[in-house]
Coordinates of C-alpha atoms in Angstrom, one line a residue:
X1 CA 0.0 0.0 0.0
X2 CA 1.2 3.5 -0.9
X3 CA 0.8 5.6 2.3
X4 CA 1.1 9.3 2.6
X5 CA 2.1 9.4 6.3
X6 CA 0.8 13.0 6.7
X7 CA -2.7 11.9 5.8
X8 CA -2.8 8.4 7.3
X9 CA -3.4 8.7 11.1
X10 CA -2.6 11.3 13.7
X11 CA -1.4 9.9 17.0
X12 CA -0.9 13.2 18.9
X13 CA -3.7 15.4 18.0
X14 CA -1.8 18.0 16.0
X15 CA -3.8 17.4 12.8
X16 CA -0.9 15.7 10.9
X17 CA -0.5 12.0 10.5
X18 CA 2.7 10.5 11.8
X19 CA 4.9 7.4 12.1
X20 CA 3.3 6.4 15.5
X21 CA -0.2 6.6 13.9
X22 CA 1.0 4.3 11.2
X23 CA 2.4 1.8 13.7
X24 CA -0.8 1.9 15.5
X25 CA -2.6 0.9 12.3
X26 CA -0.5 -2.0 11.3
X27 CA -3.0 -4.5 12.5
X28 CA -5.5 -3.1 10.1
X29 CA -3.1 -3.4 7.3
X30 CA -2.3 -7.0 8.2
X31 CA -5.9 -7.9 8.4
X32 CA -6.5 -6.4 4.9
X33 CA -3.8 -8.6 3.5
X34 CA -1.1 -6.1 2.8
X35 CA 2.5 -7.5 2.7
X36 CA 4.3 -4.2 1.9
X37 CA 4.1 -0.5 2.6
X38 CA 5.5 2.3 0.4
X39 CA 6.0 5.4 2.4
X40 CA 5.9 8.7 0.5
X41 CA 8.8 10.9 1.5
X42 CA 9.2 11.0 5.3
X43 CA 12.5 12.8 5.3
X44 CA 13.0 16.5 6.3
X45 CA 11.6 18.8 3.5
X46 CA 10.9 22.5 2.7
X47 CA 7.4 21.9 1.2
X48 CA 5.7 20.8 4.5
X49 CA 3.4 18.5 2.6
X50 CA 4.3 16.0 -0.2
X51 CA 7.9 15.9 0.9
X52 CA 9.7 15.6 -2.4
X53 CA 11.6 19.0 -1.8
X54 CA 14.2 17.2 0.5
X55 CA 16.3 19.3 3.0
X56 CA 18.0 16.3 4.7
X57 CA 18.2 12.9 3.2
X58 CA 19.0 11.2 6.5
X59 CA 16.6 12.9 8.8
X60 CA 12.9 12.2 9.7
X61 CA 10.4 15.2 9.1
X62 CA 9.7 16.3 12.7
X63 CA 6.0 16.4 12.1
X64 CA 6.2 12.6 11.5
X65 CA 8.3 11.9 14.6
X66 CA 11.9 10.7 15.2
X67 CA 14.3 8.0 14.0
X68 CA 13.3 6.0 17.0
X69 CA 9.6 6.0 15.8
X70 CA 10.8 4.9 12.4
X71 CA 12.9 2.0 13.9
X72 CA 9.8 1.0 15.9
X73 CA 7.6 1.0 12.8
X74 CA 10.0 -1.3 11.1
X75 CA 10.1 -3.7 14.0
X76 CA 6.3 -3.9 14.3
X77 CA 5.8 -4.2 10.6
X78 CA 8.3 -7.0 10.3
X79 CA 6.6 -8.8 13.2
X80 CA 3.5 -8.9 11.0
X81 CA 5.2 -10.0 7.9
X82 CA 5.0 -6.6 6.3
X83 CA 8.0 -5.1 4.6
X84 CA 8.5 -1.3 4.4
X85 CA 10.1 0.6 1.5
X86 CA 10.3 4.4 1.2
X87 CA 10.5 7.1 -1.4
X88 CA 14.1 8.1 -2.2
X89 CA 14.5 11.3 -4.3
X90 CA 17.9 10.9 -6.2
X91 CA 17.0 13.4 -8.9
X92 CA 16.8 16.7 -7.0
X93 CA 16.8 18.4 -3.6
X94 CA 15.0 21.4 -2.2
X95 CA 16.4 24.9 -2.9
X96 CA 16.5 25.2 0.9
X97 CA 18.8 22.2 1.3
X98 CA 22.1 23.4 2.8
X99 CA 23.9 21.9 -0.1
X100 CA 22.1 24.0 -2.6
X101 CA 22.2 27.1 -0.4
X102 CA 25.9 26.8 -0.4
X103 CA 26.0 26.2 -4.2
X104 CA 23.8 29.1 -5.2
X105 CA 25.6 31.5 -2.8
X106 CA 28.9 31.5 -4.7
X107 CA 30.4 29.9 -7.9
X108 CA 33.4 29.1 -5.6
X109 CA 31.3 26.9 -3.3
X110 CA 32.6 23.3 -2.9
X111 CA 29.0 22.3 -3.6
X112 CA 28.7 24.4 -6.8
X113 CA 29.2 21.4 -9.1
X114 CA 26.7 19.2 -7.1
X115 CA 24.1 20.9 -9.1
X116 CA 23.6 21.8 -12.9
X117 CA 24.6 25.2 -14.0
X118 CA 24.8 26.8 -17.4
X119 CA 25.7 30.3 -18.5
X120 CA 24.5 31.9 -20.5
X121 CA 21.1 30.4 -19.9
X122 CA 20.1 27.6 -22.5
X123 CA 17.3 28.2 -24.9
X124 CA 14.9 25.9 -26.7
X125 CA 14.1 23.7 -23.6
X126 CA 10.4 22.8 -23.0
X127 CA 9.6 20.2 -20.3
X128 CA 5.8 19.9 -19.7
X129 CA 5.2 23.4 -21.1
X130 CA 8.0 25.0 -19.0
X131 CA 11.5 26.2 -19.4
X132 CA 13.4 24.1 -16.7
X133 CA 16.4 26.6 -16.4
X134 CA 16.1 29.1 -13.6
X135 CA 18.0 32.2 -13.0
X136 CA 19.7 33.2 -9.7
X137 CA 22.1 36.1 -8.8
X138 CA 25.0 33.7 -9.4
X139 CA 24.0 31.9 -12.4
X140 CA 21.3 29.6 -14.2
X141 CA 20.5 26.2 -12.7
X142 CA 18.4 23.3 -13.9
X143 CA 15.4 22.1 -12.2
X144 CA 13.0 19.6 -13.9
X145 CA 10.3 20.0 -11.4
X146 CA 10.4 23.7 -10.7
X147 CA 12.7 26.4 -9.3
X148 CA 12.2 25.0 -5.7
X149 CA 13.6 21.6 -6.5
X150 CA 17.0 21.9 -8.3
X151 CA 18.5 18.9 -10.0
X152 CA 21.7 17.2 -8.8
X153 CA 24.6 16.9 -11.1
X154 CA 24.6 13.1 -10.8
X155 CA 27.5 12.8 -13.2
X156 CA 29.5 14.1 -10.3
X157 CA 30.9 11.2 -8.4
X158 CA 30.9 12.9 -5.1
X159 CA 27.1 13.5 -5.4
X160 CA 26.5 9.7 -6.2
X161 CA 28.8 8.9 -3.2
X162 CA 26.6 11.0 -1.0
X163 CA 23.5 9.3 -2.2
X164 CA 25.0 5.9 -1.8
X165 CA 25.9 6.8 1.9
X166 CA 22.3 8.0 2.4
X167 CA 20.9 4.7 1.0
X168 CA 23.1 2.7 3.3
X169 CA 21.9 4.8 6.2
X170 CA 18.5 3.6 5.7
X171 CA 19.2 0.0 4.7
X172 CA 21.4 -0.5 7.7
X173 CA 18.4 0.4 9.9
X174 CA 16.5 -2.4 8.4
X175 CA 14.4 -0.6 5.7
X176 CA 13.4 -3.2 3.1
X177 CA 14.0 -1.0 0.0
X178 CA 13.1 2.0 -1.9
X179 CA 10.7 3.6 -4.4
X180 CA 13.1 5.6 -6.7
X181 CA 11.4 8.8 -7.8
X182 CA 11.7 10.2 -11.3
X183 CA 14.4 7.9 -12.6
X184 CA 13.7 9.1 -16.1
X185 CA 15.2 12.4 -15.4
X186 CA 18.5 11.6 -13.7
X187 CA 20.6 12.6 -16.6
X188 CA 19.7 15.1 -19.4
X189 CA 21.7 15.2 -22.6
X190 CA 20.1 18.2 -24.3
X191 CA 16.8 20.0 -25.0
X192 CA 15.5 16.9 -27.1
X193 CA 17.0 14.0 -25.3
X194 CA 16.2 14.7 -21.7
X195 CA 14.3 11.6 -20.7
X196 CA 15.3 7.9 -20.1
X197 CA 19.0 8.5 -21.1
X198 CA 21.7 5.7 -21.1
X199 CA 23.3 7.5 -18.3
X200 CA 20.3 7.3 -16.1
X201 CA 20.1 3.6 -16.5
X202 CA 23.8 3.2 -15.7
X203 CA 23.3 5.2 -12.4
X204 CA 20.5 3.0 -11.4
X205 CA 22.5 0.0 -12.2
X206 CA 25.2 1.2 -10.0
X207 CA 22.7 1.5 -7.2
X208 CA 21.8 -2.1 -7.9
X209 CA 25.3 -3.2 -7.0
X210 CA 24.9 -1.5 -3.7
X211 CA 21.5 -3.0 -2.8
X212 CA 22.7 -6.5 -3.9
X213 CA 25.0 -6.4 -1.0
X214 CA 22.0 -6.7 1.3
X215 CA 19.6 -9.6 1.6
X216 CA 16.0 -9.4 0.6
X217 CA 15.8 -5.8 -0.5
X218 CA 13.4 -4.6 -3.1
X219 CA 13.2 -1.4 -5.3
X220 CA 10.5 -0.2 -7.6
X221 CA 11.2 2.7 -10.1
X222 CA 9.0 5.5 -11.3
X223 CA 9.4 6.3 -15.1
X224 CA 6.3 7.6 -16.8
X225 CA 7.9 7.5 -20.2
X226 CA 9.2 4.0 -20.7
X227 CA 8.3 2.1 -17.6
X228 CA 9.0 -1.4 -18.9
X229 CA 12.6 -0.6 -19.6
X230 CA 13.2 0.1 -15.9
X231 CA 12.2 -3.4 -14.8
X232 CA 14.9 -6.2 -14.4
X233 CA 17.8 -6.5 -15.1
X234 CA 18.1 -3.0 -13.7
X235 CA 17.8 -2.2 -10.0
X236 CA 14.1 -2.0 -10.1
X237 CA 12.5 -5.1 -8.8
X238 CA 9.5 -3.7 -10.6
X239 CA 8.5 -0.4 -12.4
X240 CA 5.1 1.3 -12.2
X241 CA 3.0 0.3 -15.1
X242 CA 2.0 3.8 -16.4
X243 CA 1.2 2.1 -19.6
X244 CA -1.4 -0.2 -18.0
X245 CA -3.3 1.8 -15.4
X246 CA -5.4 3.7 -17.8
X247 CA -6.5 0.6 -19.5
X248 CA -7.4 -1.1 -16.2
X249 CA -9.8 1.8 -15.4
X250 CA -11.3 1.8 -19.0
X251 CA -11.6 -2.0 -18.8
X252 CA -13.8 -1.7 -15.6
X253 CA -16.0 0.6 -17.7
X254 CA -16.5 -2.2 -20.2
X255 CA -14.4 -0.8 -23.1
X256 CA -13.4 -3.9 -25.2
X257 CA -10.3 -2.3 -26.6
X258 CA -9.0 -1.7 -23.1
X259 CA -10.0 -5.1 -22.1
X260 CA -7.9 -6.5 -24.9
X261 CA -5.0 -4.3 -23.9
X262 CA -5.1 -5.4 -20.4
X263 CA -5.3 -9.1 -21.4
X264 CA -2.3 -8.7 -23.8
X265 CA -0.1 -6.6 -21.5
X266 CA 1.9 -9.4 -19.8
X267 CA 2.5 -11.1 -23.1
X268 CA 5.5 -8.7 -23.5
X269 CA 5.8 -6.8 -20.3
X270 CA 8.2 -8.1 -17.5
X271 CA 6.1 -10.1 -15.1
X272 CA 7.5 -8.0 -12.2
X273 CA 5.8 -4.7 -13.3
X274 CA 4.0 -2.8 -10.5
X275 CA 0.3 -2.6 -11.3
X276 CA -1.9 0.2 -10.0
X277 CA -5.0 2.2 -10.8
X278 CA -4.1 5.6 -9.4
X279 CA -1.5 7.2 -7.0
X280 CA -0.7 10.5 -5.3
X281 CA 0.0 12.4 -8.5
X282 CA -3.2 13.9 -10.0
X283 CA -1.8 13.4 -13.5
X284 CA -3.0 9.7 -13.1
X285 CA -6.5 11.0 -13.1
X286 CA -7.6 11.6 -9.5
X287 CA -9.0 9.2 -7.1
X288 CA -10.3 5.9 -8.6
X289 CA -13.7 6.8 -7.0
X290 CA -13.7 9.9 -9.2
X291 CA -12.4 8.0 -12.3
X292 CA -15.4 5.7 -12.1
X293 CA -18.0 8.3 -10.9
X294 CA -18.8 6.3 -7.8
X295 CA -19.9 3.3 -9.7
X296 CA -19.4 0.5 -7.1
X297 CA -19.6 -2.4 -9.5
X298 CA -17.0 -1.0 -11.8
X299 CA -14.9 -0.1 -8.8
X300 CA -14.8 -3.7 -7.8
X301 CA -14.0 -4.9 -11.4
X302 CA -11.0 -2.4 -11.4
X303 CA -9.8 -3.8 -8.1
X304 CA -10.1 -7.4 -9.2
X305 CA -8.3 -6.6 -12.5
X306 CA -5.1 -5.4 -11.1
X307 CA -5.0 -7.5 -7.9
X308 CA -5.2 -10.8 -9.8
X309 CA -2.7 -9.9 -12.6
X310 CA 1.1 -10.7 -12.2
X311 CA 3.6 -8.3 -10.8
X312 CA 3.2 -6.4 -7.6
X313 CA -0.1 -4.5 -7.1
X314 CA 0.0 -1.1 -5.3
X315 CA -3.1 0.2 -3.5
X316 CA -3.1 3.9 -3.0
X317 CA -4.2 4.5 0.6
X318 CA -8.0 4.7 0.9
X319 CA -8.6 2.9 -2.2
X320 CA -9.6 -0.1 -0.4
X321 CA -12.7 1.7 1.0
X322 CA -13.6 3.7 -2.1
X323 CA -12.4 7.0 -0.6
X324 CA -13.2 10.0 -2.8
X325 CA -11.1 13.2 -3.2
X326 CA -10.9 16.0 -0.6
X327 CA -13.6 18.7 -0.7
X328 CA -10.8 21.2 -1.2
X329 CA -8.8 23.2 -2.0
X330 CA -10.5 24.8 -5.0
X331 CA -8.4 25.6 -8.2
X332 CA -7.0 24.0 -11.2
X333 CA -3.3 24.3 -10.4
X334 CA -1.3 21.1 -10.1
X335 CA -0.7 21.8 -6.4
X336 CA -4.4 22.1 -5.8
X337 CA -5.3 19.0 -7.8
X338 CA -2.5 17.0 -6.1
X339 CA -3.9 18.1 -2.6
X340 CA -7.4 17.0 -3.5
X341 CA -6.2 13.3 -4.1
X342 CA -4.3 13.3 -0.8
X343 CA -7.0 13.7 1.9
X344 CA -6.9 12.5 5.5
X345 CA -7.7 8.8 5.7
X346 CA -11.5 8.1 6.5
X347 CA -11.4 5.8 9.5
X348 CA -14.9 6.7 10.9
X349 CA -17.9 8.8 10.1
X350 CA -16.9 11.3 12.8
X351 CA -17.9 14.8 11.5
X352 CA -15.0 17.0 10.6
X353 CA -12.4 14.5 11.8
X354 CA -13.1 11.0 10.3
X355 CA -11.3 9.4 13.1
X356 CA -8.0 10.6 11.6
X357 CA -7.1 13.0 14.4
X358 CA -8.1 14.3 17.7
X359 CA -7.4 17.9 16.5
X360 CA -8.2 19.7 13.3
X361 CA -7.1 17.8 10.1
X362 CA -4.4 19.5 8.1
X363 CA -6.7 19.2 4.9
X364 CA -10.3 18.9 4.3
X365 CA -11.7 15.4 4.5
X366 CA -12.8 13.1 1.7
X367 CA -16.1 14.0 0.1
X368 CA -17.6 10.6 1.1
X369 CA -16.0 10.2 4.5
X370 CA -19.5 9.9 6.1
X371 CA -20.4 6.7 4.1
X372 CA -17.0 5.2 2.9
X373 CA -14.9 4.7 6.1
X374 CA -13.1 1.8 7.7
X375 CA -15.6 1.4 10.6
X376 CA -18.7 1.3 8.4
X377 CA -17.2 -1.0 5.8
X378 CA -15.8 -3.5 8.3
X379 CA -19.4 -4.3 9.3
X380 CA -20.7 -4.6 5.8
X381 CA -20.2 -8.0 4.1
X382 CA -20.9 -6.3 0.7
X383 CA -18.5 -3.4 1.1
X384 CA -15.6 -2.4 -1.1
X385 CA -13.4 -3.1 1.9
X386 CA -14.7 -6.6 2.1
X387 CA -14.2 -7.2 -1.6
X388 CA -10.5 -6.0 -1.5
X389 CA -9.9 -8.4 1.4
X390 CA -11.3 -11.3 -0.7
X391 CA -9.1 -10.4 -3.7
X392 CA -6.0 -10.0 -1.5
X393 CA -6.8 -13.3 0.3
X394 CA -6.7 -15.0 -3.1
X395 CA -3.4 -13.4 -3.9
X396 CA -2.0 -14.4 -0.5
X397 CA -3.3 -18.0 -0.4
X398 CA -2.8 -19.0 -4.2
X399 CA 0.9 -18.8 -5.0
X400 CA 0.1 -19.1 -8.7
X401 CA -1.8 -15.8 -8.5
X402 CA 1.0 -14.1 -6.6
X403 CA 4.0 -15.4 -8.4
X404 CA 2.9 -17.6 -11.2
X405 CA 3.2 -17.5 -15.0
X406 CA 0.7 -15.7 -17.2
X407 CA -0.7 -17.9 -20.0
X408 CA -3.5 -18.2 -22.5
X409 CA -4.9 -14.6 -22.3
X410 CA -8.5 -14.5 -23.5
X411 CA -10.2 -11.2 -24.6
X412 CA -13.7 -11.6 -26.2
X413 CA -15.9 -8.5 -26.2
X414 CA -16.4 -7.7 -22.6
X415 CA -14.8 -11.0 -21.2
X416 CA -11.3 -11.3 -20.0
X417 CA -9.6 -14.4 -18.8
X418 CA -6.1 -16.0 -18.3
X419 CA -4.3 -18.9 -16.6
X420 CA -1.7 -18.6 -13.9
X421 CA 0.7 -21.6 -13.0
X422 CA 3.2 -22.2 -10.3
X423 CA 4.5 -25.7 -9.7
X424 CA 1.5 -28.0 -9.7
X425 CA -1.0 -25.2 -8.9
X426 CA -2.9 -24.1 -11.9
X427 CA -5.6 -21.4 -11.7
X428 CA -8.2 -19.7 -14.1
X429 CA -9.3 -16.2 -13.8
X430 CA -12.4 -14.9 -15.6
X431 CA -13.9 -11.4 -15.6
X432 CA -17.1 -10.2 -17.2
X433 CA -17.0 -6.5 -17.5
X434 CA -20.4 -6.4 -19.3
X435 CA -23.9 -5.7 -17.9
X436 CA -25.3 -9.0 -19.2
X437 CA -24.8 -12.6 -18.3
X438 CA -22.9 -14.6 -20.7
X439 CA -21.5 -18.1 -21.3
X440 CA -17.6 -17.7 -21.7
X441 CA -15.9 -20.2 -24.0
X442 CA -12.6 -20.8 -22.5
X443 CA -10.1 -22.8 -24.7
X444 CA -6.5 -23.9 -23.8
X445 CA -7.3 -25.9 -20.7
X446 CA -6.3 -29.5 -20.1
X447 CA -8.6 -31.9 -21.6
X448 CA -11.3 -33.4 -19.2
X449 CA -10.1 -31.0 -16.3
X450 CA -12.3 -30.2 -13.3
X451 CA -12.5 -26.4 -12.6
X452 CA -13.3 -26.0 -8.9
X453 CA -14.6 -22.5 -8.0
X454 CA -12.4 -20.7 -5.5
X455 CA -14.1 -17.3 -5.9
X456 CA -16.9 -17.2 -5.1
X457 CA -16.5 -20.2 -3.0
X458 CA -20.2 -21.2 -3.6
X459 CA -19.7 -21.0 -7.4
X460 CA -19.8 -24.7 -8.0
X461 CA -17.7 -26.4 -10.6
X462 CA -17.2 -26.6 -14.3
X463 CA -15.4 -29.1 -16.6
X464 CA -13.4 -28.9 -19.7
X465 CA -14.2 -31.2 -22.7
X466 CA -11.7 -33.6 -24.4
X467 CA -10.4 -30.7 -26.5
X468 CA -9.7 -28.5 -23.4
X469 CA -12.5 -26.1 -23.7
X470 CA -14.9 -25.2 -21.0
X471 CA -18.2 -23.3 -21.2
X472 CA -18.6 -21.2 -18.1
X473 CA -21.5 -19.0 -17.1
X474 CA -20.6 -15.6 -15.9
X475 CA -23.0 -13.2 -14.3
X476 CA -22.9 -9.5 -15.1
X477 CA -19.9 -7.5 -13.9
X478 CA -18.6 -10.5 -12.1
X479 CA -15.2 -12.2 -11.2
X480 CA -14.7 -16.0 -11.0
X481 CA -11.5 -17.7 -10.0
X482 CA -11.1 -21.5 -10.4
X483 CA -8.4 -24.1 -9.5
X484 CA -7.8 -26.3 -12.6
X485 CA -7.6 -29.8 -11.4
X486 CA -6.6 -32.9 -13.5

């Protein structure tokens, strides 16, 4: 689960989520079936919100707690079989970071070449409609994500030594790995070739060598441009499937073209891709609830789609209860849109607080906190939370679903199916995205096999004929999972 600590749970009543609040919530995550946590940035930062403007790569944001709180979180998570990774921002720092403050103060600074400077100011650059070069009294510096987050000069060996030492700092404390932010942008060649450059892959490969010195560590990389190229053999144990998430959402709406794209995806993509629907960045389309306009049936289909596929599925916090966007702030800026998809977690229906804090929440609550909250959905056998638990239970109890091969994909109209195999275990997944019942013709099975329904458990059985084809009834907007038995 991707967790924005500031918005997860407040343990001390100051209105901001913190590490102790997360530690106190680990039983909830364990019960849900979560096996790993991705922490959005928890290090000291200048932005006071998302955390990507880092001022100290080895210190905890005081609003979140202390290093002792972090160590306690790791211990308690590991007791429950939950790994913890955290965001690490290699590409840039805050302009308030002491390293950059020294660099911008004087061209003679020992940290000047830790950042990227050009004089005169380059022309012809355009990244997302903006010129990434910013002026200062001492020269022009490069900053992909805005003037307040200057890019490191990662071709400087001293900078990479600094980052490697910082990575070791966290790994030596027992952290299970990292989510590496913005790996596409580590090295820029020129105004045209500024994304996914060979030097960026080389840098990440170098970090791989460092992490290989530790046991059981995992990394996932963020590349919105060419995500599949960042999966193994590079450092990334996975890479976020930005070329899949939109199709997952559209498949849930019943779009046959998107259903076909989802079915075909893992025919070519590395099986370790990180599947998701939405995340903390508003450019992924906002909360899933907003994507699907509150359609609960489509919401469940989207969940089943990515939770039963190969790779590592990532749930954005609150997604498991159908949490909507925040009721504010207003405006069409990126900052406003990002804030709306990062509301306080809805734990209860408590007016104005949603069980998130004993004080005043740092940001307005989710629009549907009164109806879609953990307390209410725990009591409802038909809730979105109950459905997520069921899908995660399948993943956690059927090794073929979690780690198996992906075979015989089927896409016919609004039907999708595929088979997963690991060792002697063989499963079949079928999803009907349509509004009508249908008989699905499923070829490619062993001849004369018995198909025992695993989900729903009361679904009965089916059989394949001598040619290996089964004819399986599917209800409207439904999910079925079978064990294939000889």
